[in-house]
Amino acid sequence: MPGKLKVKIVAGRHLPVMDRASDLTDAFVEVKFGNTTFKTDVYLKSLNPQWNSEWFKFEVDDEDLQDEPLQITVLDHDTYSANDAIGKVYIDIDPLLYSEAATVISGWFPIYDTIHGIRGEINVVVKVDLFNDLNRFRQSSCGVKFFCTTSIPKCYRAVIIHGFVEELVVNEDPEYQWIDRIRTPRASNEARQRLISLMSGELQRKIGLKVLEMRGNAVVGYLQCFDLEGESGLVVRAIGTACTLDKLSSPAAFLPACNSPSKEMKEIPFNEDPNPNTHSSGPSTPLKNQTYSFSPSKSYSRQSSSSDTDLSLTPKTGMGSGSAGKEGGPFKALLRQQTQSALEQREFPFFTLTAFPPGFLVHVGGVVSARSVKLLDRIHNPAFVGIMGNTRSYKLLDWNSFNSDEPETRDAWWAEIRQEIKSHAKALGCHAVVGYSESTSICEEVCILSASGTAAVLNPRFLQDGTVEGCLEQRLEENLSTRCGFCHIPYDELNMPFPAHLTYCYNCRKQKVPDVLFTTIDLPTDATVIGKGCLIQARLCRLKKKAQAEANATAISNLLPFMEYEVHTQLMNKLKLKGMNALFGLRIQITVGENMLMGLASATGVYLAALPTPGGIQIAGKTPNDGSYEQHISHMQKKINDTIAKNKELYEINPPEISEEIIGSPIPEPRQRSRLLRSQSESSDEVTELDLSHGKKDAFVLEIDDTDAMEDVHSLLTDVPPPSGFYSCNTEIMPGINNWTSEIQMFTSVRVIRLSSLNLTNQALNKNFNDLCENLLKSLYFKLRSMIPCCLCHVNFTVSLPEDELIQVTVTAVAITFDKNQALQTTKTPVEKSLQRASTDNEELLQFPLELCSDSLHSHPFPPVKEHLESASSNSGIPAAQRATSVDYSSFADRCSSWIELIKLKAQTIRRGSIKTTVTVEKASPVGDGNFRNRSAPPCANSTVGVVKMTPLSFIPGAKITKYLGIINMFFIRETTSLREEGGVSGFLHAFIAEVFAMVRAHVAALGGNAVVSYIMKQCVFMENPNKNQAQCLINVSGDAVVFVRESDLEVVSSQQPTTNCQSSCTEGEVTT
Amino acid sequence: MTSELDIFVGNTTLIDEDVYRLWLDGYSVTDAVALRVRSGILEQTGATAAVLQSDTMDHYRTFHMLERLLHAPPKLLHQLIFQIPPSRQALLIERYYAFDEAFVREVLGKKLSKGTKKDLDDISTKTGITLKSCRRQFDNFKRVFKVVEEMRGSLVDNIQQHFLLSDRLARDYAAIVFFANNRFETGKKKLQYLSFGDFAFCAELMIQNWTLGAVDSQMDDMDMDLDKEFLQDLKELKVLVADKDLLDLHKSLVCTALRGKLGVFSEMEANFKNLSRGLVNVAAKLTHNKDVRDLFVDLVEKFVEPCRSDHWPLSDVRFFLNQYSASVHSLDGFRLECGGTIWAHCNLHLPGSSNSPASAFQVAGTTSVHHHAQQFFLYFQ
């Protein structure tokens, strides 16, 4: 079924001089889609040609529309010789294929050449006419939306979360084809760029088909990666979570749904509000809409009759309040059974999401991970798989013991690993894995495949309809409703998969919780955290002999378990040193190089109020008789204790004192000076159990038995805290800070160091690596000092080993400023909350009117302070109807911006003259002023380039995302043969990354957006050959193009009549303010 | 462990004003780091020297990439590679085109050619400004000169439009371009006491009143070149000193008007003929290029120095010059009912000329004579 693609080439500017004689260029443009090519006229002798072409029309299948990129080539006409290419623009037209995303792509695109970089810009307009296809056997999947965001996108509501989708496409790498010997580097690079563009289009289409099969309409947490396997090919693979999303419409349309009594009842148990009065005010959770029918209504109505009274007494459960501890077992079994049925039909119950709708996550088990070493030319089986984190058990499979003869596909490799993950999750008593991700590390012909996630028990109501009985539902929700629910262990206490130290939850005191919790997800928004979080990193290097093929693979798989173990120990030590008890966003990266392995784990440490206070770190010497040694040990011990105390102060960790008796937790046994135990492996190819547990003891004991251990302790203490005013984390939001101001700065920093090849030892290597990371962080703090107080969020480290003695570290993060004064106030609230844990009614009360007005606010986890303010103000005697209009911004996606219009709006609001509008006018005036100022700043105000914000987070502080325009997924290659002239490797890469940013921004702006969220640089492969004066770099980035509206502007717009909608083009003006 | 590569790229390009200054001043990375260390930044931030080195390198690299765009500021506005807020863009441009007083004083009025560029190292050693910085400033002058040389319209407007400079800086550049174009001699020892501000003030008045643009705004190169016709006309002023009666009459008119008002009346009375002759001769000679170049030297020699040797206070010089040109009107054959507006116009500009009023006035005042004379001839012929 065809669609019609229309392209118009308007003009060019800043073109390079192609004709030395005249210092001008005779440019024309070739527009290519699939196999069809159109050309514009030659615009003679100009660096700013105005082609103003006709509409070039391509009639194509929608399958092609999804796969193919639009290729625009700018050339210089030459009468006597071949035309010279100036550069190209690839435009992914996918965003035009969704019904509600962008309708037109129009704007200035940088003309990019793989050898020369950006060479001028071209103005292009692209449109698509798409006809509906009702063919059931179609191969296209137009209309399925893709999001990189690993949470439910802000202006949508998840109706059903279907689950895991994956796909993988393999092709030969053009760089390694025979033809590459005779073609130019430019041709080779372009072939590669084009191929990858095609492959990712195809991949996306195939995933879309799978989603349609599952009856979903979107993929959330879409992660696409490239494996450059060299000779053996090019793999493009993607994973994601299929969902059925529903766009949040204006509350007016939504309100009637709340009026139905049965609906109303459904919400009650979910919110667990002890005050029945608020129920009658007609609440509606953000997760409900009419299309969602997960349970038979009759079971519901039966339930609802008693729910009000039951729920007002939270502690009263079906099993009786006295035996809360025992209750866990049968209940969990029931729960598991229920959800299993929901998940059974799924091959892999995985979710790439890291943040969830409230109530989705019931329990979290711990991190599960699996790794496998493969040889790329030949097929081998998993060498190593393990469970990490809480579970602390390892299985080591000798990869030699399996030797299948039949060739496997890469699909099978991944399937194996996923199976492994699934079984680990089961062992933890969990039926699902959340925060799931996959990665590879390739060196020559050896490839390490890794997968990791967090084992979890989920609330089935989101997964499928009709499987949940009402009674279970209610119990479940009771459980959920406590803010500590997710910490409670999902596994059976008596039949634990690994030894752990359990105590009663410090929050509800009914359920058991582990002493520490490791997860790969973001901190749930409703979790109670004490103090602030911080970035915790474990860094590790291991030397490895150079070897070939199988010997190499064996060596690597032998090293892996030790690395995992050490990384884990380091994480645990550092966590204790910080006085915290949980890790979120854990990401362990193991990189393989020619002669070494690198491990880098990053996570955000927090103090969860529900978990027990972590004990200190105890140092034990091996030779207690030696007096001076003892002294040294005690000195170290003192230092450690001091550091812990200092950290507690720094991160404001001051948990409320709760006497042990009340909690009823076992009194810690006397300290056992037992060493961290690593059990011997039973036999060569059998399972090796690594016991990482630390027994039932209060303090964590580090035994110093040799100089290595001493080094380790020293290295623990060398980590310098960030300078005052700085915080850092690798999760979306910094726990303990929630009053962000609007200034954000996304950045990428790359460092490569060359190791001195002489006598490298593990320690020296570790130290070098540690210094590299620490210095990099210090540099970032210094560079961003003007933003203090600020927080580096989503700090994402990537390590690669491009050559023998080179270590490359790439960091992408965003710095967000926050208001220090407010921060102080808000940090107190969690403490208060934890003290009066049950009395959250206040907050619940406040949330109700909000939910009534607009779900989007609720699903916006971000500025609770503001929400509360707003809700507080809305509580103060403004009738509900009026409120509804006041937050009715979803229908105002298109806003106005120019100050004249703003003034008009102001005039209007003044005429209306209600309480609400006076507030609005006040808030509007600074905006207006800002615009005035801009206009009057004379020479530079006429800039045509709109600001496009970029952030790795899923939100923009102080702003509301009103529209998702589509996924941005771009792949660039840049090569140079004049490295020195371009400022050496630093100059080359600096320019290239700046160009990549520019191209991403240009594409977003052309789609009509003003920001990229969930931006990620997935690959940055840098190769150099200084002797030949050459370098090459490949970069792959992705993100979601969005339109956002500043909250301050929003109020202006929303307070006036819906009829005064302004053009969407105004967004361009708006962003310059 | 050596660092091979070390970069930081922000979505919004970070600009550190201090480092930008150091870069513009032509310091090498090592020198800049040393200077930053001395400024005590390490103590303030707790950073290490290595961090500072990396930061400085990074900024230098960014500036280096930006430099190409700064050569054509409108490009900086429309480019897509660096996302810089408008206020920062303005700052970058303004600072890049800013110049050192000491340097501009050396180059003012010289031909902006390769030859002059070769002498930059002498200037560098003389002024203590780094050679890099000298080159940048020189290249800026040259670039602006080349762009606006052949352009129609107001000189200041053209500069502002093509280089997005602030009003003040654009005026300064107009002066520099004007001086370079007419090659006025400013380097003589006698002129050393005059600052760039003084010359810029003169240049502005001359552009307003002496150039083709002042006559007809549709002419080519209107603000760059002096109006030849006007210079020709100035010759006719000679009658003021050649005709003895006229000279006496003029003198008596001036003396009557100024009697009692001038502290140096007697000196003025004694010197009137000399001064008048000096002024008129300077004006009459301006048809020759050589003399145009020496305009300022001549003025100082023929008018300012006699005044100075007699210790004329500034206010007296002003009175004298005002009266000197005003009296011309009442002479026979010089009737004119202009006066008011033109004088008001000139006087508005006079006091605000410069921080060194004495010197400024002496030249500026002289200029206004010619200004008036020009108007005069315009009306009568």
XYZ file of N, CA and C in Angstrom, chain A residues 200-310:
333
model
N 18.590 -0.033 10.623
C 17.816 0.358 11.800
C 16.370 0.635 11.430
N 16.158 1.113 10.191
C 14.779 1.267 9.744
C 14.056 -0.064 9.696
N 14.744 -1.048 9.148
C 14.171 -2.382 9.026
C 13.882 -2.975 10.398
N 14.857 -2.796 11.296
C 14.717 -3.322 12.642
C 13.501 -2.723 13.333
N 13.380 -1.433 13.180
C 12.273 -0.748 13.822
C 10.942 -1.247 13.259
N 10.917 -1.455 11.953
C 9.687 -1.934 11.322
C 9.339 -3.318 11.845
N 10.340 -4.182 11.961
C 10.080 -5.551 12.418
C 9.597 -5.562 13.859
N 10.222 -4.732 14.664
C 9.780 -4.657 16.061
C 8.351 -4.142 16.107
N 8.085 -3.167 15.246
C 6.731 -2.629 15.175
C 5.716 -3.715 14.870
N 6.074 -4.602 13.971
C 5.169 -5.707 13.627
C 4.894 -6.581 14.843
N 5.953 -6.858 15.586
C 5.777 -7.675 16.788
C 4.835 -6.995 17.777
N 4.993 -5.691 17.860
C 4.146 -4.942 18.787
C 2.684 -5.021 18.346
N 2.487 -4.894 17.039
C 1.114 -4.954 16.535
C 0.512 -6.334 16.806
N 1.348 -7.345 16.688
C 0.890 -8.700 16.989
C 0.418 -8.796 18.430
N 1.145 -8.129 19.307
C 0.790 -8.163 20.730
C -0.362 -7.214 21.017
N -0.833 -6.546 19.990
C -1.908 -5.552 20.091
C -1.479 -4.318 20.870
N -0.235 -4.030 20.823
C 0.240 -2.801 21.450
C 0.278 -1.700 20.410
N 0.588 -0.511 20.825
C 0.713 0.578 19.860
C 1.985 1.392 20.043
N 2.867 0.924 20.924
C 4.075 1.711 21.149
C 5.179 0.841 21.739
N 6.399 1.299 21.557
C 7.537 0.666 22.206
C 8.189 1.707 23.094
N 8.293 1.371 24.362
C 8.919 2.292 25.309
C 10.256 1.676 25.716
N 11.195 2.507 26.068
C 12.515 2.012 26.467
C 13.209 1.316 25.314
N 13.041 1.881 24.128
C 13.632 1.276 22.936
C 15.127 1.539 22.926
N 15.894 0.468 22.875
C 17.352 0.606 22.886
C 17.919 -0.152 21.706
N 18.537 0.587 20.805
C 19.091 -0.046 19.616
C 20.608 0.072 19.652
N 21.297 -1.019 19.377
C 22.756 -1.001 19.449
C 23.372 -1.620 18.201
N 24.583 -1.218 17.936
C 25.345 -1.786 16.823
C 26.500 -2.598 17.386
N 26.719 -3.748 16.823
C 27.938 -4.481 17.129
C 28.772 -4.487 15.870
N 29.894 -3.835 15.922
C 30.789 -3.853 14.774
C 31.711 -5.044 14.964
N 31.357 -6.131 14.342
C 32.093 -7.369 14.583
C 33.267 -7.527 13.638
N 33.517 -6.524 12.850
C 34.662 -6.603 11.942
C 34.363 -7.522 10.776
N 35.272 -8.438 10.546
C 35.158 -9.343 9.401
C 33.830 -10.085 9.379
N 33.372 -10.441 10.579
C 32.201 -11.321 10.581
C 30.897 -10.558 10.419
N 30.954 -9.272 10.343
C 29.738 -8.565 9.979
C 29.339 -7.442 10.911
N 28.128 -7.022 10.719
C 27.585 -5.867 11.409
C 26.240 -6.318 11.970
N 26.070 -6.210 13.253
C 24.812 -6.616 13.859
C 24.108 -5.377 14.386
N 22.875 -5.222 14.038
C 22.067 -4.174 14.644
C 20.988 -4.879 15.435
N 20.915 -4.596 16.717
C 19.922 -5.281 17.550
C 19.194 -4.257 18.408
N 17.992 -4.598 18.779
C 17.205 -3.662 19.577
C 16.326 -4.424 20.541
N 16.125 -3.818 21.703
C 15.164 -4.360 22.652
C 14.245 -3.218 23.087
N 13.100 -3.577 23.604
C 12.170 -2.550 24.052
C 11.010 -3.182 24.779
N 10.115 -2.356 25.243
C 8.945 -2.838 25.955
C 7.701 -2.408 25.197
N 6.919 -3.391 24.763
C 5.695 -3.077 24.032
C 4.622 -2.631 25.010
N 3.918 -1.595 24.643
C 2.877 -1.054 25.517
C 1.670 -0.651 24.684
N 0.560 -0.546 25.333
C -0.556 0.154 24.727
C -0.655 1.480 25.466
N -0.401 2.534 24.745
C -0.412 3.851 25.375
C -1.645 4.604 24.932
N -2.061 5.445 25.792
C -3.233 6.250 25.507
C -2.824 7.689 25.741
N -3.056 8.523 24.746
C -2.644 9.913 24.921
C -3.558 10.582 25.929
N -2.959 11.276 26.828
C -3.760 11.990 27.809
C -4.440 13.146 27.112
N -5.748 13.098 27.171
C -6.471 14.189 26.524
C -6.783 15.228 27.585
N -7.492 16.223 27.176
C -7.808 17.282 28.127
C -8.729 16.725 29.206
N -8.631 17.242 30.392
C -9.419 16.714 31.502
C -10.919 16.784 31.253
N -11.313 17.712 30.456
C -12.742 17.837 30.192
C -13.278 16.536 29.617
N -12.534 15.975 28.707
C -12.968 14.735 28.100
C -12.818 13.573 29.061
N -12.020 13.781 30.013
C -11.669 12.687 30.899
C -12.609 12.605 32.096
N -13.123 13.730 32.468
C -13.921 13.790 33.685
C -15.125 12.864 33.711
N -15.887 12.767 32.637
C -17.062 11.915 32.688
C -16.735 10.505 33.133
N -15.582 10.040 32.793
C -15.200 8.691 33.178
C -15.189 8.536 34.685
N -14.900 9.585 35.352
C -14.807 9.510 36.803
C -16.178 9.461 37.468
N -17.154 9.859 36.724
C -18.462 9.954 37.345
C -19.116 8.594 37.544
N -18.735 7.660 36.747
C -19.316 6.340 36.919
C -18.890 5.771 38.256
N -19.864 5.328 39.039
C -19.543 4.903 40.392
C -18.620 3.680 40.438
N -18.817 2.801 39.540
C -18.003 1.591 39.624
C -16.536 1.933 39.396
N -16.350 2.822 38.496
C -14.968 3.248 38.245
C -14.395 3.842 39.508
N -15.197 4.645 40.093
C -14.732 5.351 41.264
C -14.267 4.372 42.330
N -15.032 3.333 42.468
C -14.692 2.371 43.493
C -13.363 1.699 43.212
N -13.145 1.499 41.987
C -11.902 0.810 41.640
C -10.681 1.573 42.138
N -10.833 2.855 42.116
C -9.647 3.626 42.465
C -9.343 3.540 43.946
N -10.349 3.345 44.704
C -10.170 3.494 46.135
C -9.078 2.607 46.718
N -9.162 1.319 46.472
C -8.137 0.500 47.091
C -6.740 0.905 46.626
N -6.713 1.375 45.470
C -5.409 1.688 44.912
C -4.753 2.853 45.634
N -5.569 3.783 45.953
C -4.978 4.951 46.588
C -4.763 4.770 48.081
N -5.468 3.825 48.629
C -5.351 3.558 50.055
C -5.425 4.850 50.839
N -6.512 5.499 50.684
C -6.655 6.726 51.447
C -7.538 6.440 52.638
N -7.057 6.724 53.803
C -7.855 6.408 54.977
C -9.073 7.311 55.127
N -9.113 8.339 54.381
C -10.230 9.260 54.533
C -11.269 9.013 53.445
N -12.415 8.472 53.810
C -13.412 8.124 52.795
C -13.995 9.358 52.114
N -13.918 10.468 52.734
C -14.519 11.667 52.147
C -13.878 12.037 50.829
N -12.638 11.884 50.794
C -11.957 12.250 49.561
C -12.381 11.336 48.420
N -12.736 10.149 48.745
C -13.159 9.230 47.688
C -14.354 9.780 46.955
N -15.258 10.275 47.723
C -16.502 10.715 47.106
C -16.298 11.945 46.223
N -15.173 12.529 46.347
C -14.938 13.702 45.509
C -14.616 13.312 44.066
N -14.627 12.056 43.813
C -14.510 11.625 42.422
C -13.102 11.525 41.908
N -12.321 10.714 42.534
C -10.938 10.613 42.087
C -10.807 9.705 40.865
N -9.711 9.806 40.262
C -9.422 8.923 39.165
C -7.924 8.766 39.101
N -7.469 7.573 39.089
C -6.027 7.399 39.029
C -5.564 7.658 37.611
N -4.324 7.924 37.487
C -3.814 8.198 36.143
C -3.753 6.940 35.287
N -3.982 5.822 35.887
C -3.745 4.597 35.149
C -5.027 4.047 34.546
N -6.072 4.724 34.764
C -7.351 4.188 34.335
C -7.869 4.951 33.135
N -8.500 4.213 32.281
C -9.394 4.887 31.367
C -10.420 3.882 30.925
N -11.282 4.283 30.085
C -12.395 3.397 29.828
C -12.011 2.173 29.004
N -11.028 2.322 28.203
C -10.675 1.183 27.381
C -10.013 0.078 28.197
N -9.578 0.427 29.352
C -8.870 -0.554 30.153
C -9.860 -1.365 30.964
N -9.932 -2.649 30.693
C -10.862 -3.483 31.445
C -10.115 -4.697 31.929
N -9.669 -4.642 33.121
C -8.818 -5.742 33.545
C -9.541 -6.728 34.444
N -10.666 -6.343 34.994
C -11.321 -7.295 35.884
C -12.820 -7.229 35.693
N -13.463 -8.323 35.940
C -14.930 -8.346 35.813
C -15.519 -7.372 36.820
N -16.444 -6.623 36.374
C -16.946 -5.557 37.241
C -17.716 -6.109 38.435
N -18.265 -7.294 38.296
C -19.086 -7.769 39.419
C -18.207 -8.128 40.615
N -17.107 -8.731 40.354
C -16.221 -9.038 41.470
C -15.790 -7.738 42.121
N -15.766 -6.766 41.318
C -15.344 -5.492 41.836
C -16.367 -4.863 42.741
N -17.578 -4.874 42.278
C -18.604 -4.202 43.069
C -18.763 -4.911 44.421
N -18.570 -6.203 44.383
C -18.656 -6.936 45.645
C -17.573 -6.425 46.594
N -16.466 -6.275 46.048
C -15.345 -5.865 46.847
C -15.511 -4.463 47.397
N -16.031 -3.641 46.586
C -16.061 -2.236 46.949
C -16.952 -1.970 48.153
N -17.907 -2.853 48.376
C -18.820 -2.591 49.482
C -18.074 -2.505 50.804
N -17.041 -3.256 50.908
C -16.354 -3.264 52.192
C -15.048 -2.492 52.167
N -14.708 -2.087 51.016
C -13.346 -1.561 50.896
C -13.104 -0.322 51.738
N -14.099 0.498 51.813
C -13.880 1.767 52.511
C -13.499 1.541 53.959
N -14.268 0.739 54.602
C -13.995 0.553 56.017
C -12.728 -0.250 56.224
N -12.580 -1.254 55.412
C -11.393 -2.077 55.538
C -10.121 -1.256 55.416
